[in-house]
XYZ file of C-alpha atoms in Angstrom:
454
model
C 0.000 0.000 0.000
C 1.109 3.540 -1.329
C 0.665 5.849 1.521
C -0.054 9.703 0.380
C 2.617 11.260 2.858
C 0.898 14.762 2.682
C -2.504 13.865 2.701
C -1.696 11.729 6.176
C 0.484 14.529 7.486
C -2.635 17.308 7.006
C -4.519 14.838 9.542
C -2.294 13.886 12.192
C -0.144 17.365 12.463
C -3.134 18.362 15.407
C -3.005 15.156 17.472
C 0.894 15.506 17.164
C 0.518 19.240 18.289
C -1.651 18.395 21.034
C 0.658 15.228 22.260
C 3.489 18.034 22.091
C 2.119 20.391 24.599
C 0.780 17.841 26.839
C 4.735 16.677 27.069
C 5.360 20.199 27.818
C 3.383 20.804 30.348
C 5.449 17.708 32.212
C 8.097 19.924 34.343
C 11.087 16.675 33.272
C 14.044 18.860 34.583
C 16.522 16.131 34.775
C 19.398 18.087 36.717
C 16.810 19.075 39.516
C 16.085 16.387 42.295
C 12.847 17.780 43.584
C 11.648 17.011 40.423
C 12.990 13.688 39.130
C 9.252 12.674 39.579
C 8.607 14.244 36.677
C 11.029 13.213 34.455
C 9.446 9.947 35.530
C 6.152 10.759 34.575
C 7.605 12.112 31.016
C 8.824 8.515 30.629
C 5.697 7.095 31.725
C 3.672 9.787 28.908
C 6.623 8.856 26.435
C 5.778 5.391 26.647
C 2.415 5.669 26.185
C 2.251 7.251 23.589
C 3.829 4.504 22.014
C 2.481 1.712 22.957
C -0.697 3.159 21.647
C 1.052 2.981 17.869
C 1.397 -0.234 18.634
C 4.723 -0.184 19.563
C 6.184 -2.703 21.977
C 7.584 -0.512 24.613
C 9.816 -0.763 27.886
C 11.462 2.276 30.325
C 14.481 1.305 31.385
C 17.841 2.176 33.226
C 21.454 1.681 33.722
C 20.477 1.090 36.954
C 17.909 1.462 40.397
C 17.836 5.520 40.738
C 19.597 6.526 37.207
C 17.370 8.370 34.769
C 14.894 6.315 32.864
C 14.633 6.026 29.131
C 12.161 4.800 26.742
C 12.942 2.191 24.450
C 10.214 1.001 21.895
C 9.728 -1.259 19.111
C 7.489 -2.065 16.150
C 8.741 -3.990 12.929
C 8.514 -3.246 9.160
C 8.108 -5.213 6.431
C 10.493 -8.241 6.816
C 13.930 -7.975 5.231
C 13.495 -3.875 5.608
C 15.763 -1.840 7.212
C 16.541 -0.865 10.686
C 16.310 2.802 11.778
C 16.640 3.994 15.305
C 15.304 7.307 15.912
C 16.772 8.761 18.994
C 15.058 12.184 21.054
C 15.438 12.921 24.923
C 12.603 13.719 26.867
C 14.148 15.459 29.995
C 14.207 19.069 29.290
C 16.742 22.002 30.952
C 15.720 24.029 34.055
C 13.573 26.766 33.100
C 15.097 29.486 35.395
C 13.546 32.930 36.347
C 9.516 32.833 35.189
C 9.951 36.929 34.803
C 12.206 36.375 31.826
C 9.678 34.512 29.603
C 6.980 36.431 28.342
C 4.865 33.674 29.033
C 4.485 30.854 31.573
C 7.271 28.265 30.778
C 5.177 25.369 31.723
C 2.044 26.275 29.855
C 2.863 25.982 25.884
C 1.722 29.338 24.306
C 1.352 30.028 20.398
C 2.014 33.620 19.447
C 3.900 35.376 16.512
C 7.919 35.973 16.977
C 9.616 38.761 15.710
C 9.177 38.255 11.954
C 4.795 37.301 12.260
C 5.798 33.724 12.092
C 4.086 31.675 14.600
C 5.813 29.520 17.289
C 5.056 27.710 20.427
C 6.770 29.075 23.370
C 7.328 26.673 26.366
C 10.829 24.803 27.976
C 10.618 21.698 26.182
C 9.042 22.910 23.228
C 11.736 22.527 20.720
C 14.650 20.713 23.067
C 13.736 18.092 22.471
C 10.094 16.768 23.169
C 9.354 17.975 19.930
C 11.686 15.608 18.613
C 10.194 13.432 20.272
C 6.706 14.599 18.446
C 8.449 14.474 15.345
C 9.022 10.534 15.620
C 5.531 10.264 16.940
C 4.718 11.908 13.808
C 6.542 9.957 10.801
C 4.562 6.851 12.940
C 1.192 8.325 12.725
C 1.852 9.060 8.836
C 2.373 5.126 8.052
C 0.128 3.319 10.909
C 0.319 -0.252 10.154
C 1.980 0.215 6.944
C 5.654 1.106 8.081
C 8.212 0.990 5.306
C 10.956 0.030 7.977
C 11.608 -2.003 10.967
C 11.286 1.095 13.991
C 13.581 1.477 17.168
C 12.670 4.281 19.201
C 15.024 5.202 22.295
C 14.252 8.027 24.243
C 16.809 9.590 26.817
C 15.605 10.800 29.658
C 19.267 12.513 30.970
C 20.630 14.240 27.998
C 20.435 17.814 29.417
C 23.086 16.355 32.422
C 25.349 14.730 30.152
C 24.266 11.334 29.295
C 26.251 9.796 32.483
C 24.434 6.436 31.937
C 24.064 6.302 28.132
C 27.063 3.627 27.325
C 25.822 1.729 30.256
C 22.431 1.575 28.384
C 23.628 1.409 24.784
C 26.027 -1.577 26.152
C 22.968 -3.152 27.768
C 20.690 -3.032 25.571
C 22.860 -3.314 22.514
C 21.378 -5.980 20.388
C 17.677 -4.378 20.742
C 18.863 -1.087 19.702
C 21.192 -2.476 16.687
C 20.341 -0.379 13.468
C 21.047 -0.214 9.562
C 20.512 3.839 10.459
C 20.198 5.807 13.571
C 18.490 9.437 13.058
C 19.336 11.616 16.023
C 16.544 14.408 16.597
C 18.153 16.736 18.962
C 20.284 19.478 16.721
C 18.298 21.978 14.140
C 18.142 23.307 10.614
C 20.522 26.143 8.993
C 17.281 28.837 8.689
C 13.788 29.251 8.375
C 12.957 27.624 5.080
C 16.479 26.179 4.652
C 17.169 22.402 5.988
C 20.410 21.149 7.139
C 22.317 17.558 7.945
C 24.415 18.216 11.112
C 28.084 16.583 10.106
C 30.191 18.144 12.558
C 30.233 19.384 16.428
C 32.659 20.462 18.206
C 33.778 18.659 21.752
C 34.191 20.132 24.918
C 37.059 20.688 28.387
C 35.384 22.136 30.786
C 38.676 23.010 33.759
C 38.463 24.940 36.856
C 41.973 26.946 37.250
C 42.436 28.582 40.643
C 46.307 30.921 41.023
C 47.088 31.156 44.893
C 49.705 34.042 45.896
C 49.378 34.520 49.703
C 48.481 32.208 52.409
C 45.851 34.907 53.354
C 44.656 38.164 52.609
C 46.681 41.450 53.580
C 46.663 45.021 53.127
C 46.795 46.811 49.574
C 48.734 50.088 51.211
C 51.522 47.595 52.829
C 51.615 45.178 50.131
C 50.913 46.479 46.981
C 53.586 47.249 44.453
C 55.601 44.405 46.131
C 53.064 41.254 46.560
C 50.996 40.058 42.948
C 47.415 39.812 44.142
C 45.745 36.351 42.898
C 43.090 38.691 40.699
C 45.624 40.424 38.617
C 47.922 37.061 38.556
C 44.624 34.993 36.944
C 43.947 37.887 34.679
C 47.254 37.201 32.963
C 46.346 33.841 32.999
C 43.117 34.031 31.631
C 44.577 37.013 28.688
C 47.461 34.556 27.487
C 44.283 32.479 26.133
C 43.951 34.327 23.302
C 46.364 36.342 20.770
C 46.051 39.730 20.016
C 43.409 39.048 16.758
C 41.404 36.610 19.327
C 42.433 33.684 18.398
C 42.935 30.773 21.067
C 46.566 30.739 21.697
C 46.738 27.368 23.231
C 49.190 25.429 21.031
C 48.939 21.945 19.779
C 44.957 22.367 19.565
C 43.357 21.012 15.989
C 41.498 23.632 13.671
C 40.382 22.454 9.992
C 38.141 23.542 7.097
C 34.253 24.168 7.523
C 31.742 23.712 4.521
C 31.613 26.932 2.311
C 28.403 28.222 3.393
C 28.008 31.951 3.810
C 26.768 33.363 7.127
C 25.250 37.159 6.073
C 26.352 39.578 8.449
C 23.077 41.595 9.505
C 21.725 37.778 10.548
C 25.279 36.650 12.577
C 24.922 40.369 14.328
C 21.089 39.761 14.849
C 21.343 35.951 15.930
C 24.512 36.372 18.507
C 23.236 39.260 20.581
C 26.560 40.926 19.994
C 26.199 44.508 21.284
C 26.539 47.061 19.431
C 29.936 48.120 17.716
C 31.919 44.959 19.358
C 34.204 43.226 16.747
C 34.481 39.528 15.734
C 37.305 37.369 17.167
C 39.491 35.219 15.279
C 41.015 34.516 12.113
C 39.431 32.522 9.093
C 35.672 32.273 7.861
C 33.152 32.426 10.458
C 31.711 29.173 10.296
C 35.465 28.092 10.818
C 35.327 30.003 13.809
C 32.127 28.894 14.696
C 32.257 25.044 13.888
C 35.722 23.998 13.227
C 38.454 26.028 15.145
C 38.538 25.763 18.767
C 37.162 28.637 21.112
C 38.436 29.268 24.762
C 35.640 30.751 27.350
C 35.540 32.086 30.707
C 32.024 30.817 32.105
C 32.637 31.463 35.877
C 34.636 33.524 38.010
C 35.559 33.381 41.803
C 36.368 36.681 43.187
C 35.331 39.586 45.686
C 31.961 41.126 44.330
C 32.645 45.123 43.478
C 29.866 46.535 45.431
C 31.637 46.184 49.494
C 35.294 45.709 48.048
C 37.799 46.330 50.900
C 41.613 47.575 50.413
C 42.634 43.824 50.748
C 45.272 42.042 48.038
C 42.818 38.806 47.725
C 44.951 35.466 48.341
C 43.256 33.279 45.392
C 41.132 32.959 42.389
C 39.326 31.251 40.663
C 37.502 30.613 36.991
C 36.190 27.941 34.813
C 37.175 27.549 31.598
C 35.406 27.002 28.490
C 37.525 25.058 26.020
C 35.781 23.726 22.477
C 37.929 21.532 20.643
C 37.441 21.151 16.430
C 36.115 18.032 15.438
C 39.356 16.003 14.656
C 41.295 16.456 18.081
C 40.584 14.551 21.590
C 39.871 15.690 24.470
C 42.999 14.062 25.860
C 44.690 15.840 23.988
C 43.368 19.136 25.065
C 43.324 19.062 28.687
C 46.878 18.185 28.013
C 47.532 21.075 25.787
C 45.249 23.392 27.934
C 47.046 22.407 31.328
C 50.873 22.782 29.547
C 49.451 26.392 28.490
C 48.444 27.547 31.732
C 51.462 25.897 33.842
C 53.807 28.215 30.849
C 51.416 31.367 31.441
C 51.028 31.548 35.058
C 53.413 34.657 36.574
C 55.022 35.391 39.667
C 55.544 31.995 41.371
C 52.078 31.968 41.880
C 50.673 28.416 42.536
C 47.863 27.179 39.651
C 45.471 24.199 40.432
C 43.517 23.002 37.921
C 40.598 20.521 38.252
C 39.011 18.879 34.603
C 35.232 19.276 35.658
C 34.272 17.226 32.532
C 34.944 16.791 29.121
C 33.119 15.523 25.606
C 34.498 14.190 22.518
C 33.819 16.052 19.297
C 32.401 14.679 16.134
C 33.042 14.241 12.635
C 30.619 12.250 10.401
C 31.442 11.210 6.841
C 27.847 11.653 5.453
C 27.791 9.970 2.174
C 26.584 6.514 1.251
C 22.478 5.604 0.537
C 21.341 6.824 3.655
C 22.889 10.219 3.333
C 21.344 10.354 -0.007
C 18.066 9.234 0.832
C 17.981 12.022 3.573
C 19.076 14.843 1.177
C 16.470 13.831 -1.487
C 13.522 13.792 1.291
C 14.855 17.055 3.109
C 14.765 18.692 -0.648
C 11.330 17.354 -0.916
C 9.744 18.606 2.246
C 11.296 21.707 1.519
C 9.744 22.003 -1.717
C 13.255 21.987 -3.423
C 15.667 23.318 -1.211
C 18.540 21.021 -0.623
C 20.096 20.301 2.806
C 23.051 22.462 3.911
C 25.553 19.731 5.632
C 26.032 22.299 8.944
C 28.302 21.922 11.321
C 27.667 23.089 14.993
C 30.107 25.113 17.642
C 28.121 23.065 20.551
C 28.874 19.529 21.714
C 26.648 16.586 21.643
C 29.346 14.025 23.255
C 26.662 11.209 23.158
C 26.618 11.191 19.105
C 30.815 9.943 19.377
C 28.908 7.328 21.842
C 26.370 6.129 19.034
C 29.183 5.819 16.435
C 31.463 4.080 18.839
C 28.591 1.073 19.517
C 27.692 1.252 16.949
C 29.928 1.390 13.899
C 28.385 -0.259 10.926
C 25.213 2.421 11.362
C 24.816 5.429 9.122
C 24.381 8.077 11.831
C 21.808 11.037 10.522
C 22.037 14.150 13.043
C 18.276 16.232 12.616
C 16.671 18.497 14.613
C 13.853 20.892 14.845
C 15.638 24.170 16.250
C 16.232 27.167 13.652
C 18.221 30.333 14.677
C 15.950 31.985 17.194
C 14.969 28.791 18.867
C 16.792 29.879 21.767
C 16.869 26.431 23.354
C 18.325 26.463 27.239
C 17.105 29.775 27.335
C 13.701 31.739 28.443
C 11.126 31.990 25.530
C 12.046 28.868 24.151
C 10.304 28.314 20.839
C 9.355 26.122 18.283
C 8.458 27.300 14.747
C 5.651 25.639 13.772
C 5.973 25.788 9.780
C 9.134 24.326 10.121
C 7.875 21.810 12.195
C 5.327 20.174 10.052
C 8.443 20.194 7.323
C 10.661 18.333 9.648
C 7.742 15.584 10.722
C 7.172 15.494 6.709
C 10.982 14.827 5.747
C 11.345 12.129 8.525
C 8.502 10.435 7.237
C 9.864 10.738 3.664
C 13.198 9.334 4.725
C 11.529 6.348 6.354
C 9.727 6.080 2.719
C 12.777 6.182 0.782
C 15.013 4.255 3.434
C 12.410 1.542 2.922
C 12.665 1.638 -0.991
C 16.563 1.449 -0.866
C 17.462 -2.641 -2.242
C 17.029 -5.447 0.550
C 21.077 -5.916 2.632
């Protein structure tokens, strides 16, 4: 049976919509303990849903008290392929209520910026609507899938996956796949689809410079004692050359895709203020995707406001380090510590502590599966073809997928688009783009399922 794909799209897209804000409105923050309740009743709502596509369906976990996760099954037609379609369904903390313009936990449909319409809620986008988007492709075929279906649903992305090997070790031979679509990156623009083939990893390392064994006067001391705040600001500088670029030798940096990123967008999208200059060398997707970028997230020091005339004895900050997809993160915690052990001045005595790290990836997207994903991306996009995008976050699980599982062609998707502003208030989903994403995963599974048998 020939299923019309846009005909069955037109009537599920409401139940989908409606299954999407009833996720929502489940508060699955997994890095908050008061509430790891609800990330159990996410689970619980995951699985449901489901089960009533006639999915067989099991939550489980690495192990009594770890997050739980969804993993579901329904076969295809036999000798079809395998796809695993991956989402999370824990969600980040939604912060301070007064900074969304409407109630986090209650999804909300109103025009952004440029009279498009979106749904505003934590969770709306990252990534229960990846979730919905699965749900979605399902509801297109019913009965009639062209593939055999693996659904696995995380339910501890947004704290770093701490149990996901344990889980894709244990459950290794149900989740085995011919391809494994990840739903949890996003698309290069409104009206402009994109394969994600590159992110970069992650060292996260607190540094803390000590110069006295405790605080003294500024009158008697200065000019002759380095105070720990001026000592780590040297530290922290030496990051960076003159142009911006990271200084830390021994780091990898390669080529990005030639894709052009206009200017008035990369001012509007960044929140740069106004007048402030790019860092860097190279093209800015290099700089964005491909090179590696040093941060200061965090910093440990007297607060201005009730200063005293005191040299302070020791600081601290966390550092942001993003490696390019091609280096290790063993290899940059090594690079990053030699760096600061060089650049630290004045005897002063530097502790560093990794706090955690994440591999970056790099994903050679050609072959059928690549091909069949381009061709249904281009079609639900009436005729734009994918942009293969690379991202400056880190997604350490995806190096997790294509370690277990090798022989799988890994396809990174998503439903964010510039303004999404995931982990952040007024978190929203475009809802055009949307229906195009649910549209081109059900296409995929069409064309996946028409590719020849082995």
């Amino acid at each position: 049976m020939t299923v019309d794909i846009s005909a069955r799209l037109a009537e599920v897209m409401p139940g989908i919509r409606r299954d999407l804000e009833d996720l929502v409105r489940i508060q699955s923050v997994s890095a908050d303990p008061a509430r790891a309740g609800e990330v159990e009743r996410s689970a619980e709502a995951t699985r449901d849903l489901f089960a009533a596509e006639g999915f067989e369906c099991e939550i489980v976990r690495a192990h009594d008290g770890a997050p739980p996760a969804v993993i579901a099954k329904k076969a295809g037609p036999e000798g079809a392929p395998t796809v695993l379609l991956y989402a999370h369904h824990d969600v980040q903390p939604e912060n301070d209520h007064a900074d969304w313009d409407s109630p986090p936990w209650e999804p909300t449909a109103r025009e952004d910026g440029r009279g498009d319409l979106r749904l505003y809620a934590r969770g709306a986008a990252d990534d229960k609507a990846g979730i919905a988007a699965h749900l979605g492709a399902v509801r297109v075929f019913g009965d009639d899938l062209p593939v055999n279906l693996v659904m696995f649903i995380e339910g501890e992305e947004e704290v770093g996956s701490d149990t996901l090997v344990e889980l894709l070790e244990a459950h290794k031979e149900r989740l085995a796949a011919d391809v494994i679509v990840i739903a949890d990156s996003g698309n290069w623009d409104i009206g402009e689809p994109a394969l994600t083939t590159s992110l970069r990893g992650l060292v996260r390392m607190d540094v803390e410079v000590r110069t006295l064994t405790h605080a003294v006067h500024s009158g008697m001391w200065g000019g002759l004692v380095p105070d720990s705040i001026m000592t780590l600001s040297r530290v922290i500088a030496s990051l960076n050359d003159d142009a911006g670029n990271v200084a830390v030798e021994g780091l990898h940096a390669g080529p990005a895709a030639d894709v052009e990123y206009p200017e008035a967008r990369l001012r509007a999208e960044s929140g740069a203020a106004e007048g402030i200059e790019w860092i860097g060398s190279g093209s800015v997707v290099e700089r964005l995707w491909t090179k590696p970028s040093v941060s200061i997230t965090g910093l440990d020091a007297p607060k201005v406001e009730g200063a005293s005339n005191t040299l302070v004895p020791a600081a601290r900050c966390r550092i942001s380090l993003r490696i390019a997809p091609g280096d290790t993160t063993a290899n940059a915690v090594q690079c990053l510590q030699a760096h600061l052990e060089k650049h630290t001045p004045w005897g002063a005595t530097l502790t560093t502590t990794v706090v955690d790290t994440g591999e970056a990836t790099q994903i050679d997207a050609s072959g059928p599966a690549y091909d069949a994903a381009r061709a249904a991306f281009a079609e639900a996009w009436d005729g734009t073809a994918p942009v293969d995008m690379g991202v400056g976050g880190s997604i350490p699980f995806i190096a997790e997928f294509l370690e277990t599982f090798p022989q799988a062609s890994v396809l990174v998707t998503g439903v964010e688009d510039p303004d999404t502003r995931a982990h952040g208030a007024n978190e929203g989903l475009h809802l055009a783009e949307f229906e195009k994403v649910v549209k081109a995963e059900a296409l995929l599974l069409r064309n996946l399922g028409e590719l020849p048998r082995g």
